[in-house]
Structure formats: C-alpha cells, structure tokens
CSV table of C-alpha atoms in Angstrom, one decimal:
chain,number,residue,atom,x,y,z
F,175,MET,CA,49.8,-16.4,-80.3
F,176,ASP,CA,49.9,-17.7,-76.5
F,177,SER,CA,50.3,-15.7,-74.2
F,178,SER,CA,49.3,-18.2,-71.3
F,179,ASP,CA,52.2,-18.4,-69.1
F,180,LEU,CA,51.4,-14.3,-68.9
F,181,TYR,CA,47.8,-14.8,-68.3
F,182,ARG,CA,48.6,-17.0,-65.4
F,183,ASP,CA,50.9,-15.2,-64.0
F,184,ILE,CA,49.2,-11.8,-64.2
F,185,THR,CA,45.9,-13.1,-62.5
F,186,ASP,CA,48.2,-14.7,-60.1
F,187,PHE,CA,49.4,-11.1,-59.2
F,188,ALA,CA,45.6,-10.8,-59.2
F,189,HIS,CA,44.4,-13.0,-56.7
F,190,ALA,CA,47.6,-12.5,-54.6
F,191,THR,CA,46.7,-8.8,-54.4
F,192,PRO,CA,45.3,-7.1,-51.2
F,193,PRO,CA,40.3,-7.5,-51.4
F,194,TRP,CA,39.8,-4.1,-51.4
F,195,VAL,CA,42.2,-3.7,-54.8
F,196,GLN,CA,40.8,-6.4,-56.7
F,197,SER,CA,37.0,-4.7,-56.5
F,198,ALA,CA,38.6,-1.7,-57.6
F,199,VAL,CA,39.9,-3.3,-60.4
F,200,GLU,CA,36.6,-5.1,-60.7
F,201,VAL,CA,34.5,-2.1,-60.7
F,202,TRP,CA,36.7,-0.2,-63.1
F,203,THR,CA,36.9,-2.0,-65.6
F,204,GLU,CA,32.8,-2.8,-65.9
F,205,TYR,CA,32.8,0.9,-65.8
F,206,GLY,CA,35.8,3.0,-66.5
F,207,LEU,CA,35.2,3.0,-70.2
F,208,LEU,CA,32.3,5.6,-68.9
F,209,LEU,CA,34.6,7.7,-67.0
F,210,PHE,CA,35.8,8.9,-71.5
F,211,SER,CA,32.0,10.7,-72.0
F,212,PRO,CA,33.6,13.4,-69.3
F,213,LEU,CA,36.3,13.8,-71.2
F,214,TYR,CA,34.4,13.8,-74.7
F,215,ILE,CA,32.0,16.7,-73.5
F,216,ALA,CA,35.4,19.3,-71.7
F,217,VAL,CA,36.8,18.6,-75.3
F,218,TRP,CA,34.1,20.1,-77.3
F,219,TRP,CA,32.7,22.5,-74.7
F,220,ARG,CA,36.6,23.6,-74.7
F,221,ALA,CA,36.9,24.0,-78.8
F,222,ARG,CA,33.5,25.4,-78.6
F,223,GLY,CA,34.3,28.3,-75.9
F,224,ARG,CA,37.0,29.4,-77.5
F,225,GLY,CA,35.6,31.5,-80.2
F,226,GLY,CA,34.4,27.3,-82.4
F,227,ASP,CA,37.3,27.0,-84.0
F,228,PRO,CA,35.8,25.6,-87.1
F,229,ARG,CA,38.5,23.1,-87.1
F,230,ALA,CA,39.7,22.6,-82.8
F,231,LEU,CA,35.6,21.6,-83.1
F,232,ALA,CA,35.9,19.8,-85.8
F,233,LEU,CA,39.0,17.0,-83.6
F,234,ALA,CA,36.2,17.4,-81.0
F,235,VAL,CA,33.3,15.7,-82.8
F,236,LEU,CA,35.3,13.0,-83.8
F,237,ALA,CA,36.7,11.9,-80.8
F,238,PRO,CA,33.6,10.5,-80.2
F,239,LEU,CA,32.8,9.0,-83.6
F,240,VAL,CA,36.4,7.5,-84.2
F,241,THR,CA,35.8,5.6,-81.0
F,242,ALA,CA,32.1,4.4,-81.9
F,243,LEU,CA,33.1,3.6,-85.5
F,244,VAL,CA,36.5,1.1,-83.9
F,245,TYR,CA,34.1,-0.3,-81.7
F,246,VAL,CA,32.4,-1.9,-84.3
F,247,ALA,CA,35.8,-3.0,-86.6
F,248,SER,CA,36.8,-4.7,-83.6
F,249,GLU,CA,33.7,-6.4,-83.2
F,250,VAL,CA,34.5,-7.3,-87.4
F,251,VAL,CA,37.7,-9.2,-86.5
F,252,LYS,CA,35.4,-10.7,-82.9
F,253,SER,CA,33.7,-11.9,-85.1
F,254,THR,CA,36.4,-14.4,-87.7
F,255,VAL,CA,39.0,-14.7,-84.9
F,256,ASP,CA,36.5,-17.5,-82.6
F,257,GLU,CA,39.1,-17.3,-79.5
F,258,GLU,CA,37.3,-19.3,-76.5
F,259,ARG,CA,38.3,-16.9,-73.6
F,260,PRO,CA,41.4,-17.8,-71.3
F,261,CYS,CA,39.3,-17.7,-68.3
F,262,ARG,CA,37.6,-21.1,-70.3
F,263,ALA,CA,40.6,-22.1,-72.2
F,264,VAL,CA,43.9,-22.1,-69.8
F,265,ALA,CA,44.5,-25.2,-67.7
F,266,GLY,CA,45.5,-24.0,-64.5
F,267,ALA,CA,45.3,-21.1,-64.4
F,268,ALA,CA,43.4,-19.6,-60.9
F,269,VAL,CA,39.2,-18.7,-61.4
F,270,SER,CA,38.6,-15.2,-63.1
F,271,LEU,CA,37.3,-11.9,-60.0
F,272,ILE,CA,34.2,-11.5,-62.6
F,273,PRO,CA,31.7,-13.8,-64.2
F,274,CYS,CA,33.7,-15.4,-67.5
F,275,PRO,CA,31.6,-14.1,-70.9
F,276,PRO,CA,29.3,-16.9,-72.6
F,277,TYR,CA,30.5,-19.0,-75.1
F,278,GLY,CA,30.3,-17.4,-78.0
F,279,ASP,CA,31.8,-13.7,-77.1
F,280,TRP,CA,34.5,-14.3,-78.4
F,281,SER,CA,37.4,-13.1,-76.6
F,282,PHE,CA,40.2,-11.4,-79.5
F,283,PRO,CA,41.2,-8.2,-79.3
F,284,SER,CA,39.6,-7.6,-76.5
F,285,ASN,CA,37.2,-4.8,-77.0
F,286,HIS,CA,36.8,-2.5,-74.0
F,287,SER,CA,40.9,-2.1,-74.9
F,288,ALA,CA,40.2,-1.3,-78.4
F,289,ILE,CA,37.7,1.4,-77.4
F,290,ALA,CA,40.7,2.4,-75.0
F,291,GLY,CA,42.7,3.2,-77.0
F,292,ALA,CA,40.7,4.6,-79.3
F,293,ALA,CA,39.3,7.4,-77.3
F,294,ALA,CA,42.9,8.0,-76.0
F,295,VAL,CA,44.2,8.3,-79.2
F,296,ALA,CA,41.1,10.5,-79.9
F,297,LEU,CA,41.1,12.7,-77.4
F,298,ALA,CA,45.0,13.5,-76.8
F,299,LEU,CA,44.4,15.1,-81.0
F,300,ALA,CA,42.1,16.9,-79.7
F,301,ALA,CA,43.2,18.4,-76.9
F,302,PRO,CA,46.9,17.4,-76.2
F,303,ARG,CA,47.5,17.5,-73.1
F,304,LEU,CA,44.9,15.4,-72.4
F,305,ALA,CA,47.2,12.4,-73.1
F,306,TRP,CA,48.9,12.6,-69.8
F,307,LEU,CA,45.7,11.1,-68.5
F,308,THR,CA,43.8,9.3,-71.8
F,309,VAL,CA,46.6,6.9,-72.4
F,310,PRO,CA,46.8,6.1,-69.6
F,311,MET,CA,43.5,4.9,-68.7
F,312,GLY,CA,43.7,3.4,-71.8
F,313,LEU,CA,46.3,1.5,-70.5
F,314,LEU,CA,44.8,0.7,-67.2
F,315,MET,CA,41.9,-0.2,-68.9
F,316,ALA,CA,43.7,-2.7,-71.0
F,317,PHE,CA,45.1,-4.7,-68.0
F,318,SER,CA,41.9,-5.0,-66.2
F,319,ARG,CA,40.9,-6.9,-68.2
F,320,VAL,CA,43.7,-9.2,-68.8
F,321,PHE,CA,43.2,-8.7,-64.2
F,322,VAL,CA,40.1,-9.7,-63.4
F,323,GLY,CA,41.0,-13.2,-66.0
F,324,VAL,CA,38.7,-12.7,-69.2
F,325,HIS,CA,41.5,-11.6,-71.7
F,326,TYR,CA,44.5,-12.7,-72.7
F,327,PRO,CA,47.4,-10.7,-73.1
F,328,HIS,CA,47.5,-11.0,-76.8
F,329,ASP,CA,44.0,-10.0,-77.3
F,330,VAL,CA,44.8,-6.4,-74.9
F,331,GLY,CA,48.0,-5.5,-76.4
F,332,MET,CA,46.0,-5.9,-80.5
F,333,GLY,CA,43.2,-4.5,-78.8
F,334,LEU,CA,45.0,-1.3,-78.3
F,335,LEU,CA,47.0,-0.6,-81.0
F,336,LEU,CA,44.2,-1.5,-83.3
F,337,GLY,CA,42.6,1.5,-81.6
F,338,ALA,CA,44.6,3.9,-81.4
F,339,SER,CA,46.2,2.8,-84.9
F,340,LEU,CA,42.6,3.2,-86.5
F,341,ALA,CA,42.1,5.7,-84.4
F,342,VAL,CA,45.0,8.3,-86.2
F,343,LEU,CA,43.6,6.9,-90.0
F,344,ALA,CA,40.3,7.9,-89.7
F,345,VAL,CA,40.9,11.6,-87.8
F,346,ALA,CA,43.6,12.2,-90.4
F,347,ALA,CA,41.1,11.2,-92.7
F,348,LEU,CA,37.9,12.9,-91.5
F,349,THR,CA,39.4,16.0,-90.4
F,350,GLY,CA,38.8,17.7,-93.3
F,351,PRO,CA,35.4,16.7,-94.3
F,352,MET,CA,34.9,17.1,-91.0
F,353,THR,CA,36.0,21.0,-90.3
F,354,GLY,CA,33.9,21.8,-93.4
F,355,ILE,CA,30.6,20.4,-92.0
F,356,THR,CA,31.7,23.2,-89.2
F,357,THR,CA,32.0,25.4,-91.1
F,358,ALA,CA,29.4,25.3,-92.9
F,359,VAL,CA,26.8,25.2,-89.9
F,360,GLN,CA,29.2,28.1,-88.1
F,361,GLY,CA,27.5,30.5,-90.8
F,362,SER,CA,23.7,28.8,-91.6
F,363,GLY,CA,22.3,31.1,-88.1
F,364,ASN,CA,20.8,28.2,-87.7
F,365,ARG,CA,20.9,29.3,-84.0
F,366,ALA,CA,21.0,26.2,-82.2
F,367,ALA,CA,23.8,24.7,-85.2
F,368,VAL,CA,25.8,27.6,-84.2
F,369,TRP,CA,25.0,27.0,-80.1
F,370,PHE,CA,26.3,24.0,-80.8
F,371,THR,CA,29.6,25.0,-82.8
F,372,GLY,CA,30.1,27.9,-81.4
F,373,PRO,CA,30.2,31.9,-83.8
F,374,GLY,CA,33.6,30.5,-85.8
F,375,PRO,CA,36.5,33.3,-85.8
F,376,ALA,CA,34.8,35.2,-89.1
F,377,ARG,CA,31.4,36.3,-85.9
F,378,ARG,CA,32.9,37.5,-83.7
F,379,PRO,CA,33.0,40.6,-82.9
C-alpha cells in the first residue's frame, strides 16, 4: 500500500496554510485526544443521573474501557508491521511540522487514529446524539496526523477502521456482561457503588 503521493500533497498543503492554522493543528494532534475524557465523564454522569439504567451505564463505562483495549490492539499490530515514518521515508516531501518520531516508533497503523475512531464510536453508541461531535473529532484527529507529517494517509485510514470496528465488536460482546455487573452492583447496597451506578430502576422512589 503506497499513499506517498497523497502524503506529499497534504504536507505541501499544510505548509501553504497560515502559521496560525499550522499551530492550531499541531496543538490538536498533540492534545486533542484528551477532549474525549470529559465526554466519557459526561456520558457516565448522564446515565447515572437518569436513575442508573443498567444498560445505559454499561455502555457509558465500556466507552473508555473499549478505547483502552483498542489502543493495546493497535500497539500489537504496530509492533508486527515495521513501516518507517513518512517523514523519514518519503523523498521530496515537505518537512514535518512536528518532530519526526524516533526510529522504531513505527507508522502503521496510527495509534492516534485508532484511539480516536474507537472513542468516537464507543461514545456514539453510549449517547447517539454525540455522534455529530465525536465522529468529526475522530476524522480531524486522523487528518491532523498526516497534516503534521508523521503518518501516511493509509496509516490513519486503517487506524480509524481498526478503532471503529473493534469498538463496535467489543461493545456488542461486552454490553450484556457489563449490564449484569452493573445490576449486581446496584443491588449490593454498598453506598459508594450505588453512588457510582445510580440506584437502578428497581430502587427508584
């Protein structure tokens, strides 16, 4: 798979943008994933505040857990595919806007894109109305990795696909067991546990 030409086009475009655009994308590509954290908390708090519906809480709790699992899976794939970073391998390409990762920090797939894809999908499954926000965030994260020059387009495309597909599969497989755990916790009577999950439908006044 060779997307070197598209990589050159995007990095050339990046260097043609105003400095403030370059700076904004650099900040986003470095710290944008952190913005998913308050969304995880908001989705959990919303599910808890609605009386602790076990399935809603299960989906809320699974969102960050599934994202972490996808990161591990992405790292496993990355360790088996020794693809050099385009900022070193593509002749005639513009200089990357951020430092090129060191040798041995391989390019395929993009971890940032896999995490963003997983987070976007897992949050959208937990709170469908968030899809309008999380999906663009994921796509923008993936594009930013090529824009700053540290990934090929195929790296981020496969990263998104890996993250989104594994998130769907993991949520489908784990929602039932997690709902059972949530229901058991709600019935335990432990105050701290019940505070975390909400009282549950059976305990509503």
